[in-house]
XYZ file of N, CA and C in Angstrom:
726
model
N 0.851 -1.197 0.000
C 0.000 0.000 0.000
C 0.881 1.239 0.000
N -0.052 2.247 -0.591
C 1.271 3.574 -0.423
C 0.952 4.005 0.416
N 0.737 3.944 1.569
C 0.548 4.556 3.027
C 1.955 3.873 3.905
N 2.479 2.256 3.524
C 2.898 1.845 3.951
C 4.536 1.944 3.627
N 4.631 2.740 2.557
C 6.037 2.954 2.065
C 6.603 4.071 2.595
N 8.112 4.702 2.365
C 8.647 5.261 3.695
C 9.530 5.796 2.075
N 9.699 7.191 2.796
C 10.152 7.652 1.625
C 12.031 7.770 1.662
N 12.589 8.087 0.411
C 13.813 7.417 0.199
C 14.432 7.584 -1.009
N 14.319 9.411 -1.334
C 14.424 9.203 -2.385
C 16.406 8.897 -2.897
N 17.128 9.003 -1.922
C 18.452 8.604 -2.449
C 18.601 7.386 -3.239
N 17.969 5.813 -2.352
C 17.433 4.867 -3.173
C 16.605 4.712 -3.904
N 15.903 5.445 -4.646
C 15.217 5.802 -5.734
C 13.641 4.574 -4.547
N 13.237 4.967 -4.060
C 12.098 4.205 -3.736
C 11.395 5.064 -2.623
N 10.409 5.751 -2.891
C 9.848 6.603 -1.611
C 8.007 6.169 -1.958
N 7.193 7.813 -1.094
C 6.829 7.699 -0.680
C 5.916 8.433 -2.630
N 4.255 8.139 -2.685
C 4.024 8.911 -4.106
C 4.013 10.361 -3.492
N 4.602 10.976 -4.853
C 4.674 12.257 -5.536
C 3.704 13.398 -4.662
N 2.356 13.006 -5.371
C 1.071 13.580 -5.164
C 0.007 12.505 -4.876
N -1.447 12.690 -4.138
C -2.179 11.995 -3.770
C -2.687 11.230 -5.197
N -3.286 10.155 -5.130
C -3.508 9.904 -5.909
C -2.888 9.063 -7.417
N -1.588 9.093 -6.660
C -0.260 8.259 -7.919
C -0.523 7.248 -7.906
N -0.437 6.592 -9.957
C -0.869 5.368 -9.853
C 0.439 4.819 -10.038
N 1.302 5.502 -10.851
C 2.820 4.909 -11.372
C 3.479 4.595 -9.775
N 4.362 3.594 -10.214
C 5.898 3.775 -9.008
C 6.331 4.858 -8.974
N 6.588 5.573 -7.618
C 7.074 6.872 -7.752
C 8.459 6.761 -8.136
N 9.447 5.655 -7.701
C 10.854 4.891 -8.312
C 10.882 5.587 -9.451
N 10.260 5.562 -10.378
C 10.052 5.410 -11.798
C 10.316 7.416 -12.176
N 9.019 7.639 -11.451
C 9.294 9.130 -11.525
C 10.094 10.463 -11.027
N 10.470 9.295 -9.742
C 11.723 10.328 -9.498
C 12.889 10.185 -10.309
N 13.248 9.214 -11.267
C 14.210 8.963 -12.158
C 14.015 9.666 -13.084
N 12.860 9.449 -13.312
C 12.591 10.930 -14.675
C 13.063 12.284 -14.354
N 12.467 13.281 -13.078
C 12.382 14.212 -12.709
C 14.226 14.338 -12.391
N 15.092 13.340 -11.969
C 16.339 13.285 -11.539
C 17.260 13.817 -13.125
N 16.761 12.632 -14.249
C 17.046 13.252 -15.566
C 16.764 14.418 -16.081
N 15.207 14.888 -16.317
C 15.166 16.564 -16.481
C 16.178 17.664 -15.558
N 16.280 17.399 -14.773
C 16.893 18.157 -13.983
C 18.910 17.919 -13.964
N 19.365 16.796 -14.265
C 20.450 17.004 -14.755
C 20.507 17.927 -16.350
N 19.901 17.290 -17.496
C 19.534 17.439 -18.532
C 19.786 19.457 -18.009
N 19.138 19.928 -17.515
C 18.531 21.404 -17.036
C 20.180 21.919 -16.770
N 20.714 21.247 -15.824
C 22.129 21.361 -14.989
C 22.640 21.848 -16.233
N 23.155 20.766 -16.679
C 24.107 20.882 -17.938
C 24.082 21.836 -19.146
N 23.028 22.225 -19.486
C 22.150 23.264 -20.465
C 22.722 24.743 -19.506
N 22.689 24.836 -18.188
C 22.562 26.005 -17.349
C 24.162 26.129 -17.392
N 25.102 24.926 -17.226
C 26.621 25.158 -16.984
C 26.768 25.731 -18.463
N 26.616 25.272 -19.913
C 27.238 25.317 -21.081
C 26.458 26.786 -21.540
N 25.292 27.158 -20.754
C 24.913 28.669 -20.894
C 25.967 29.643 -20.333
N 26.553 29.305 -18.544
C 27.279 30.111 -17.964
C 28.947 30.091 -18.842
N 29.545 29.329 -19.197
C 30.421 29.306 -20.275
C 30.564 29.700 -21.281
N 29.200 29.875 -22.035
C 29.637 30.289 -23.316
C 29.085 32.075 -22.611
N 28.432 32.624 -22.639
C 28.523 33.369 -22.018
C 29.442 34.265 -21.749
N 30.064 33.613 -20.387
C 31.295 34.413 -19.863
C 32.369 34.363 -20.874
N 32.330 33.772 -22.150
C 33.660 33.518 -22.986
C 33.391 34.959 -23.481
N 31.491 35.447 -24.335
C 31.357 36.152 -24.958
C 31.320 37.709 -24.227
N 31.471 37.902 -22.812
C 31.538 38.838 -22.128
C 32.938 39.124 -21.901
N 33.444 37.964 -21.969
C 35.061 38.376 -21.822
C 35.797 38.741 -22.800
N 35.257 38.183 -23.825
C 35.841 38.448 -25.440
C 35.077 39.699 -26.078
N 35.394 41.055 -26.024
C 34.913 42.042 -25.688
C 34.669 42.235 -27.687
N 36.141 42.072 -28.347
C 36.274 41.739 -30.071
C 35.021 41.154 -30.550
N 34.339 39.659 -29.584
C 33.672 39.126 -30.514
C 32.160 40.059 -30.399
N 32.094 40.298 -28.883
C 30.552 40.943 -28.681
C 30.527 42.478 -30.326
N 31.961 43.070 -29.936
C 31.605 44.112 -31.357
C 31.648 43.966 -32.348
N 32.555 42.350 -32.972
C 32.344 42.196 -34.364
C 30.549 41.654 -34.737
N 29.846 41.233 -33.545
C 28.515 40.906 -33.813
C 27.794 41.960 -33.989
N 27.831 43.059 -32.621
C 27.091 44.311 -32.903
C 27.434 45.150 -33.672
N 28.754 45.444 -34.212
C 28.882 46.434 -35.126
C 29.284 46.212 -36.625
N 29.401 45.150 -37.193
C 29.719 45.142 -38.416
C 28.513 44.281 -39.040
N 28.400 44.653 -40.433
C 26.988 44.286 -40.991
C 27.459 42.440 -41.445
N 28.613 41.933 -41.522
C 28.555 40.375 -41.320
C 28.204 39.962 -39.852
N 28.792 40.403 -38.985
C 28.296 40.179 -37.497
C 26.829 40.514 -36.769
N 26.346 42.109 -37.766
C 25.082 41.646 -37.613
C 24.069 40.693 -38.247
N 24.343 40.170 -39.449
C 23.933 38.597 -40.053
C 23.931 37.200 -39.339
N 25.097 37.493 -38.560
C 25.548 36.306 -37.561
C 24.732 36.366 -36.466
N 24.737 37.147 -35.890
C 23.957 37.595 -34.524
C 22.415 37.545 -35.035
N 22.030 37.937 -35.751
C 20.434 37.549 -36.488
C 20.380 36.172 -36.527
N 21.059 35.442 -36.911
C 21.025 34.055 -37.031
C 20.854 33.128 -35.950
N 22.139 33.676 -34.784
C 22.121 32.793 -33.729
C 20.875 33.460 -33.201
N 20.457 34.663 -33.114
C 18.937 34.664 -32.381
C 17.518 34.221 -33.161
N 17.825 33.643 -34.228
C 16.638 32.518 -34.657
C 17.213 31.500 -34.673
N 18.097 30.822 -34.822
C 18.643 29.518 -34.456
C 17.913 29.028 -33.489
N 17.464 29.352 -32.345
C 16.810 28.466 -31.490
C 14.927 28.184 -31.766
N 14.571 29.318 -32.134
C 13.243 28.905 -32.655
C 13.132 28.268 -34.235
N 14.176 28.118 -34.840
C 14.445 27.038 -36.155
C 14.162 25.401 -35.021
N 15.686 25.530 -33.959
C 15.964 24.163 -33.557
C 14.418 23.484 -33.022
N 13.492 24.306 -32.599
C 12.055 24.419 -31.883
C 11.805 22.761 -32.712
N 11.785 23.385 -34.434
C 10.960 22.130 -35.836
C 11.424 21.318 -35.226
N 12.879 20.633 -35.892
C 13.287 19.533 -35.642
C 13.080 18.778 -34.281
N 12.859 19.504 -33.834
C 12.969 18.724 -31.897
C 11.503 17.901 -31.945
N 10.794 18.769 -32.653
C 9.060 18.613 -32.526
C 9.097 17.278 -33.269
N 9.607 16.996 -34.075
C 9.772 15.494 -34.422
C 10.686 14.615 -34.318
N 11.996 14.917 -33.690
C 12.746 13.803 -33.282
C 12.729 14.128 -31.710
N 12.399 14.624 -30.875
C 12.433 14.414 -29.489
C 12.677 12.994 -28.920
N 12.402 12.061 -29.788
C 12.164 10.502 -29.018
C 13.343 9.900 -30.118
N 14.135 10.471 -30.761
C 15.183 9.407 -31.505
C 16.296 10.385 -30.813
N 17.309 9.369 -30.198
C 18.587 9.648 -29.461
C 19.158 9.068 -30.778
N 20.629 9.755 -30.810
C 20.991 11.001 -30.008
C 20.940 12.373 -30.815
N 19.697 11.815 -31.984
C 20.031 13.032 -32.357
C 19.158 14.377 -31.472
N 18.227 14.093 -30.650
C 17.783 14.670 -29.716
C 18.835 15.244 -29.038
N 19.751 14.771 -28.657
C 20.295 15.397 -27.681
C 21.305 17.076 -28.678
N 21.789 16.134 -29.637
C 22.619 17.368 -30.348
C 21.447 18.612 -30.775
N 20.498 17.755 -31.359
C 19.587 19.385 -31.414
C 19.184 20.234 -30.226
N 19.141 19.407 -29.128
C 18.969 20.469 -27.884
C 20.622 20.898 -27.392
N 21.558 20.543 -28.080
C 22.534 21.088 -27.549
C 23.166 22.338 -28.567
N 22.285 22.338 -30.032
C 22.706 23.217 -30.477
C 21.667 25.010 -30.635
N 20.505 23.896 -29.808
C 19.472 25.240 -28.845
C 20.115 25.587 -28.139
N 20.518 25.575 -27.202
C 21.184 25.709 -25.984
C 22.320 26.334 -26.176
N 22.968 25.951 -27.057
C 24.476 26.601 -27.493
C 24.422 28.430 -28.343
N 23.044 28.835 -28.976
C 22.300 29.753 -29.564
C 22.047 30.336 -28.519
N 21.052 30.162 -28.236
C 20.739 30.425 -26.670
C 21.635 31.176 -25.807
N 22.600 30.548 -25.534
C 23.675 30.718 -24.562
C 24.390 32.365 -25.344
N 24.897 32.079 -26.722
C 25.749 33.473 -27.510
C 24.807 34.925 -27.218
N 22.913 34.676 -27.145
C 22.341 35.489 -27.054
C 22.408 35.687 -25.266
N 22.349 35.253 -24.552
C 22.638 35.451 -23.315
C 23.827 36.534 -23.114
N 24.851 35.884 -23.669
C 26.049 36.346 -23.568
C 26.435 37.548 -24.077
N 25.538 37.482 -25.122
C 25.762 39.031 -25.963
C 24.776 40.420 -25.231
N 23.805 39.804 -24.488
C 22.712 40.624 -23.702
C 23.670 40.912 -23.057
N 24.825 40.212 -22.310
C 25.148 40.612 -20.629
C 26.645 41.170 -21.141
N 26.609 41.392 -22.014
C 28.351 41.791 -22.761
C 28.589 43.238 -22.220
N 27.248 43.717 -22.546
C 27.132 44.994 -22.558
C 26.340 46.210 -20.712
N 26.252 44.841 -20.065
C 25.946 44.651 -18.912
C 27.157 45.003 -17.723
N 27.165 45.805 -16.692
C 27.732 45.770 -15.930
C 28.145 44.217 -14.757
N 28.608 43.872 -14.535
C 29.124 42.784 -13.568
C 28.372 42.341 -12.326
N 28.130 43.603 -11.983
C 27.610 43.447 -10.603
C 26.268 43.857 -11.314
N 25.340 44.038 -12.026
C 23.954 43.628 -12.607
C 23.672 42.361 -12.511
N 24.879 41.400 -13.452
C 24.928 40.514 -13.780
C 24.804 39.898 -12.656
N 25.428 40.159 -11.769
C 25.698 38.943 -10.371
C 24.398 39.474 -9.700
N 23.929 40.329 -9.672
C 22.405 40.358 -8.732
C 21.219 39.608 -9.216
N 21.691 39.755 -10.460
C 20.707 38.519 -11.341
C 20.360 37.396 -11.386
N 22.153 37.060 -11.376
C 22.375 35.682 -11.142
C 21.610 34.876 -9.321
N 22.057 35.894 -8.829
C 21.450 35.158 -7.467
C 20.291 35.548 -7.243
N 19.635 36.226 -7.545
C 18.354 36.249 -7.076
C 17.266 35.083 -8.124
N 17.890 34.847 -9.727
C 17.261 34.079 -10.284
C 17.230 32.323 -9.366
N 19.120 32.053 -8.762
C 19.191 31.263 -7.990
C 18.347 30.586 -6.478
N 18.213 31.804 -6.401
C 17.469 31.699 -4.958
C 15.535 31.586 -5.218
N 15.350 32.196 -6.208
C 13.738 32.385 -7.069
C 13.337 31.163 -6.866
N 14.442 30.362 -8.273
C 14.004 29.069 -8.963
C 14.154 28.193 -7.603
N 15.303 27.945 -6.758
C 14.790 26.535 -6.022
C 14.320 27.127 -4.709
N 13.869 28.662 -4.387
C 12.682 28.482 -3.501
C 11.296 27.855 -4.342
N 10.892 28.056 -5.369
C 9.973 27.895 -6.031
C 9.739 26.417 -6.621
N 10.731 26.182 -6.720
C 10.794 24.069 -6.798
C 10.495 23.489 -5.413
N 11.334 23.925 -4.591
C 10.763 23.544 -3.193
C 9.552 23.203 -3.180
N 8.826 24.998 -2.956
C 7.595 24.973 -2.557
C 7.033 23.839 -3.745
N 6.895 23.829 -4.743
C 5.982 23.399 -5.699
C 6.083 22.034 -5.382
N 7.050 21.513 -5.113
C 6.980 19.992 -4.582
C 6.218 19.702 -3.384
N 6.712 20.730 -2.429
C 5.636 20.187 -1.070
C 4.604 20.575 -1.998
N 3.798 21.508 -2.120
C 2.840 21.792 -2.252
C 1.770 20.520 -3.089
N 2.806 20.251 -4.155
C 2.074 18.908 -4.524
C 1.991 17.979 -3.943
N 2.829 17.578 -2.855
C 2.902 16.362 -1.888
C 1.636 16.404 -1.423
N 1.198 17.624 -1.027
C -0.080 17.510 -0.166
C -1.542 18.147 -1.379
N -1.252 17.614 -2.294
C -2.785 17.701 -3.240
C -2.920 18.762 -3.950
N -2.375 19.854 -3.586
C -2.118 20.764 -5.009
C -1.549 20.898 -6.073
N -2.820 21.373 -6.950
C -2.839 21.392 -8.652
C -2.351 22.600 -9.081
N -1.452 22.521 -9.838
C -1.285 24.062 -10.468
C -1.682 23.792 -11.727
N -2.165 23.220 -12.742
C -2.759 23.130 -13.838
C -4.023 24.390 -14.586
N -4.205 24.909 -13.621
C -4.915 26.085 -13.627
C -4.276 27.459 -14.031
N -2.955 27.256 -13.783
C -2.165 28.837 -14.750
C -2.191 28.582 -15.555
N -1.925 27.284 -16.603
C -2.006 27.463 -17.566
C -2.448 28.665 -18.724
N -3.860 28.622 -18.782
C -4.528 29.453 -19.761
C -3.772 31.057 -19.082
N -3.917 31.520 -17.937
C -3.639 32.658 -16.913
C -2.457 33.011 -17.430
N -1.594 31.979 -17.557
C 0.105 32.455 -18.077
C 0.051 32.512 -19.390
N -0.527 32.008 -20.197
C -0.584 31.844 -21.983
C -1.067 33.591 -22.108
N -2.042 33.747 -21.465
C -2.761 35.070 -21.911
C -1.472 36.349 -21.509
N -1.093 36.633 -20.314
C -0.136 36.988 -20.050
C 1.160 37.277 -20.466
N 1.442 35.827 -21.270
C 2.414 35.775 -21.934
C 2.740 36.884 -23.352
N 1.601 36.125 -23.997
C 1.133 36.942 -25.277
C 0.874 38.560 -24.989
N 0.100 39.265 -23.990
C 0.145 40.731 -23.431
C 1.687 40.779 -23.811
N 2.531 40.180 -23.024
C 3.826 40.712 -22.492
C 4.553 41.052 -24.238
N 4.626 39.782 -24.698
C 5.280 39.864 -26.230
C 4.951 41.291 -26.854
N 3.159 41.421 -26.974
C 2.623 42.885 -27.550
C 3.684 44.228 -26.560
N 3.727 43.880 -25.584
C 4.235 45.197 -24.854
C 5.881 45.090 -24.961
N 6.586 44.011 -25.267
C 7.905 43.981 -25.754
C 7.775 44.343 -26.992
N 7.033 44.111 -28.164
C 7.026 44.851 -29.286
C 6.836 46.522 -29.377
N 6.124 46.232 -28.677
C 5.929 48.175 -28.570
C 7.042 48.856 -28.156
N 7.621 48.336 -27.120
C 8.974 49.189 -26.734
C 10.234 49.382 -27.645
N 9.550 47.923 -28.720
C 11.162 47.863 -29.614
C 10.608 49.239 -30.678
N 9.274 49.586 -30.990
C 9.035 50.623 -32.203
C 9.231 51.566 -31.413
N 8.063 51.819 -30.378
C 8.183 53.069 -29.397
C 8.490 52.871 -28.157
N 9.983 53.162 -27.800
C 10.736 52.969 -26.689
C 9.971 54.237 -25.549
N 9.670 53.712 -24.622
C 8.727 54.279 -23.316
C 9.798 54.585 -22.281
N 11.171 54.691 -22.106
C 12.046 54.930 -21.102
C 12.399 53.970 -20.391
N 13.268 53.899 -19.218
C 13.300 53.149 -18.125
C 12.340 52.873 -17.320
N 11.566 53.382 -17.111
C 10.484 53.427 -15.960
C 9.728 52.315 -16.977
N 9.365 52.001 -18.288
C 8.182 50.939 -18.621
C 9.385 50.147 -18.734
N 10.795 49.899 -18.974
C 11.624 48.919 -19.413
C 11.455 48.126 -17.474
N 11.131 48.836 -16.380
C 11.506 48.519 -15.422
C 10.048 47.531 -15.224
N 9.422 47.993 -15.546
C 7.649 47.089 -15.239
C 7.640 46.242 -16.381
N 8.098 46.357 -17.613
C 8.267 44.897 -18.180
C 9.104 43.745 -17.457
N 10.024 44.159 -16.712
C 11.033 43.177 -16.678
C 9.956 42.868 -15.010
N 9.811 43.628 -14.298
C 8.585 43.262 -13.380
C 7.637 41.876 -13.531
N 6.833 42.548 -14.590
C 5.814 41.960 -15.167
C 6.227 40.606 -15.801
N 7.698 40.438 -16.817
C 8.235 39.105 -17.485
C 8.653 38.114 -15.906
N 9.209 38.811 -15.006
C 9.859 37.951 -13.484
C 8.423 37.348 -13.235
N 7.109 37.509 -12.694
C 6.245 37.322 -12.213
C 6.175 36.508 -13.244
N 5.853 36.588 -14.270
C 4.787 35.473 -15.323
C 5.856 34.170 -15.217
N 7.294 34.697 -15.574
C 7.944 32.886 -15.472
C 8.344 31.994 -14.332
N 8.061 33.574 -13.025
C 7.983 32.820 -11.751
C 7.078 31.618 -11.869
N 5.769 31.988 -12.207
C 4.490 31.139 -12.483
C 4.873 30.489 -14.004
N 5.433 29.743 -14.331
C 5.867 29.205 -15.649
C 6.786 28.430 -14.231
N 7.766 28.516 -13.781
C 8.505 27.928 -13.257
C 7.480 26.442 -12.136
N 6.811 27.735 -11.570
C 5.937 26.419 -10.946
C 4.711 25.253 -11.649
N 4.327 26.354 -13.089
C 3.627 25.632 -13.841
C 4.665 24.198 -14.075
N 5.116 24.689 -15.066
C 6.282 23.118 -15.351
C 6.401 22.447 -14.744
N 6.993 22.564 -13.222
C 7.275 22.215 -11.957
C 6.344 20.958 -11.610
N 5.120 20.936 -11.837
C 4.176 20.807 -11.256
C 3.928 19.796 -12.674
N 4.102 20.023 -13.890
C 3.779 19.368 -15.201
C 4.716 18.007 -15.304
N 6.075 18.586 -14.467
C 7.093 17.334 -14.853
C 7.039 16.172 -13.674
N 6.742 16.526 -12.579
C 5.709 15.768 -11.242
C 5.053 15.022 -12.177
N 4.064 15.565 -12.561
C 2.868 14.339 -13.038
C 2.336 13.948 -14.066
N 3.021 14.730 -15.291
C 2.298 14.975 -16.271
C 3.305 14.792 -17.797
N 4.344 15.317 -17.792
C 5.170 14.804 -18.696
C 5.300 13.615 -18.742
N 5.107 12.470 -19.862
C 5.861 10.967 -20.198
C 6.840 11.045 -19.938
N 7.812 9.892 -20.050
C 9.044 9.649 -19.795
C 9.712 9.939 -21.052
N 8.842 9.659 -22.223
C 9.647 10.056 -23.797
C 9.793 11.498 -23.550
N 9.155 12.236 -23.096
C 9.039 13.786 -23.126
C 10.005 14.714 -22.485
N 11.193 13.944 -22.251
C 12.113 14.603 -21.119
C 12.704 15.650 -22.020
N 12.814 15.527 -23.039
C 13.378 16.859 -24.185
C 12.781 17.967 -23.814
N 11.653 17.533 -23.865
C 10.671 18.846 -23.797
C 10.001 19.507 -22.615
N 10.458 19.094 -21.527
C 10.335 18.772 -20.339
C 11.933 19.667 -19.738
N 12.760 19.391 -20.099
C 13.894 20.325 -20.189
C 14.138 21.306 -20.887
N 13.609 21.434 -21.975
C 13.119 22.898 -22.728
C 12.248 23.494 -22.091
N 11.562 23.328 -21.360
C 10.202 23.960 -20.461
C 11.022 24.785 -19.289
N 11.707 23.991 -18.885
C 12.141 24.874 -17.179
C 13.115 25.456 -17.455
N 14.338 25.030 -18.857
C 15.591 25.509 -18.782
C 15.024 27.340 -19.424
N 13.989 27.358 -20.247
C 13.405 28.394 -20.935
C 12.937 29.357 -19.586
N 11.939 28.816 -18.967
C 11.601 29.249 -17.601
C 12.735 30.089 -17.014
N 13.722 29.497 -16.271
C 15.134 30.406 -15.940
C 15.434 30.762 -16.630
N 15.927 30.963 -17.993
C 16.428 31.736 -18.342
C 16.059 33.160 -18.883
N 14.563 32.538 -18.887
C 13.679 33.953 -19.338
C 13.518 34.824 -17.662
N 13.338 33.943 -16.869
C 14.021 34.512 -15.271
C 15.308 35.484 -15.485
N 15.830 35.211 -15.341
C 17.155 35.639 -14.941
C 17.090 37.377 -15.858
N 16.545 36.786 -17.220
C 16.652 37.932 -18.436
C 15.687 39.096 -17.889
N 14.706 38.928 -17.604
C 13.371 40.083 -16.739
C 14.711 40.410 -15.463
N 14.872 39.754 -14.439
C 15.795 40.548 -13.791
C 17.064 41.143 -13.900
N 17.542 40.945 -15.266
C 18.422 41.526 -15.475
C 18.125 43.145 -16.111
N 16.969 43.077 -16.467
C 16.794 43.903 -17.318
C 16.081 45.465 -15.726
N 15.287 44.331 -15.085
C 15.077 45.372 -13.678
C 16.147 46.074 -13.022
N 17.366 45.282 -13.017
C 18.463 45.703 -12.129
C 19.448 46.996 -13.482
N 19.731 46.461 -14.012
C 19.999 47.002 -15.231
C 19.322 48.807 -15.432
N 17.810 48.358 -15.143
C 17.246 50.492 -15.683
C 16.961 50.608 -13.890
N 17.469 49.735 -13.117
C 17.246 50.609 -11.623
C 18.747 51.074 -11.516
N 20.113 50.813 -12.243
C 21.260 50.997 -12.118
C 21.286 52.750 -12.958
N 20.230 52.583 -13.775
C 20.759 53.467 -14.999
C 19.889 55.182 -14.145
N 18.650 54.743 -13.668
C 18.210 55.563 -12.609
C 19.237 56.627 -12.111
């Protein structure tokens, strides 16, 4: 009975998830153990490439200032919504799954890097830890919280709508730039919505992602932080410029 099991998760054998589990939880904490390395590794090869492109001061200006570098830099920032196709149909054939999420991730990472190039240090590092401290207070909670019967399946639609607002109001700023003061309530407004994206997922990869789905399942949360981190960078960033 699952009343009678004792939880454990070092030996992969505990106690279920959420009320109501029909799977071995064995089973699903192995999954959730994989997304979350999968996440690790995506987050280290972000902080690397990154710091290469913040340190390499040549490459950040041959991207921003010369019209081949701005071709390049256009590229790597659709490169990852290209890699989006392919994933959508090989997610479940290894390994080429893995190289297409590693060459998301690797896109990904140059645009990170090129955002924070131009970024002061100590922005950067307030960012960094407060996104740190965000995401696994917010895994925490979302785990107890499911331990004891709560659903977050309900942001869903709440965050989709939200989402889409936010995009319209990032477009507007790119035609008609509104100052610091709206750059400061977007990045407000983007922290809050993927806070709730963070626990949405959270809560999706608990109970609801397959085991084939771990691709996408690690595209979900690694997107989550990093679109984290980017809203607070961008807060700390026009409260610096203040």
């Amino acid at each position: 009975m699952w009343g009678e099991s004792k939880t454990d998760v070092e030996s992969g054998t505990s106690e279920p998830l959420y009320p109501m589990m029909l799977e071995a939880p064995e089973l699903r904490w192995a999954f959730i153990r994989k997304i979350y390395s999968v996440v690790a590794v995506q987050l280290i090869l972000t902080v690397v490439v990154a710091a290469f492109v913040v340190s390499s001061r040549p490459v950040s200006t041959f991207l921003t200032t010369t019209t081949a570098g701005l071709c390049v830099y256009i590229l790597i920032i659709l490169t990852p919504f290209i890699m989006l196709w392919p994933l959508r149909y090989y997610y479940q054939r290894h390994p080429v799954n893995l190289i297409l999420l590693g060459v998301f991730t690797l896109a990904l990472s140059f645009s990170v890097g090129l955002t924070c190039a131009y970024t002061s240090g100590k922005v950067i590092l307030e960012a960094a830890i407060v996104t740190a401290v965000v995401v696994v207070s917010l895994t925490l909670y979302t785990f107890w919280a499911v331990r004891r019967g709560q659903d977050f399946n309900f942001l869903g639609p709440f965050l989709y709508g939200s989402l889409t607002a936010l995009i319209v109001f990032g477009f507007i700023q790119i035609f008609f730039p509104l100052g610091g003061i709206a750059e400061m309530i977007y990045g407000c407004l983007a922290s809050v919505i993927f806070c709730g994206y963070i626990v949405y997922d959270t809560d999706n990869i608990i109970k609801r992602y397959s085991y084939d789905e771990y691709i996408w399942a690690s595209v979900s949360l690694y997107l989550d932080i990093l679109n984290l981190f980017l809203a607070l960078l961008k807060i700390f960033a026009a409260s610096n410029r203040r």
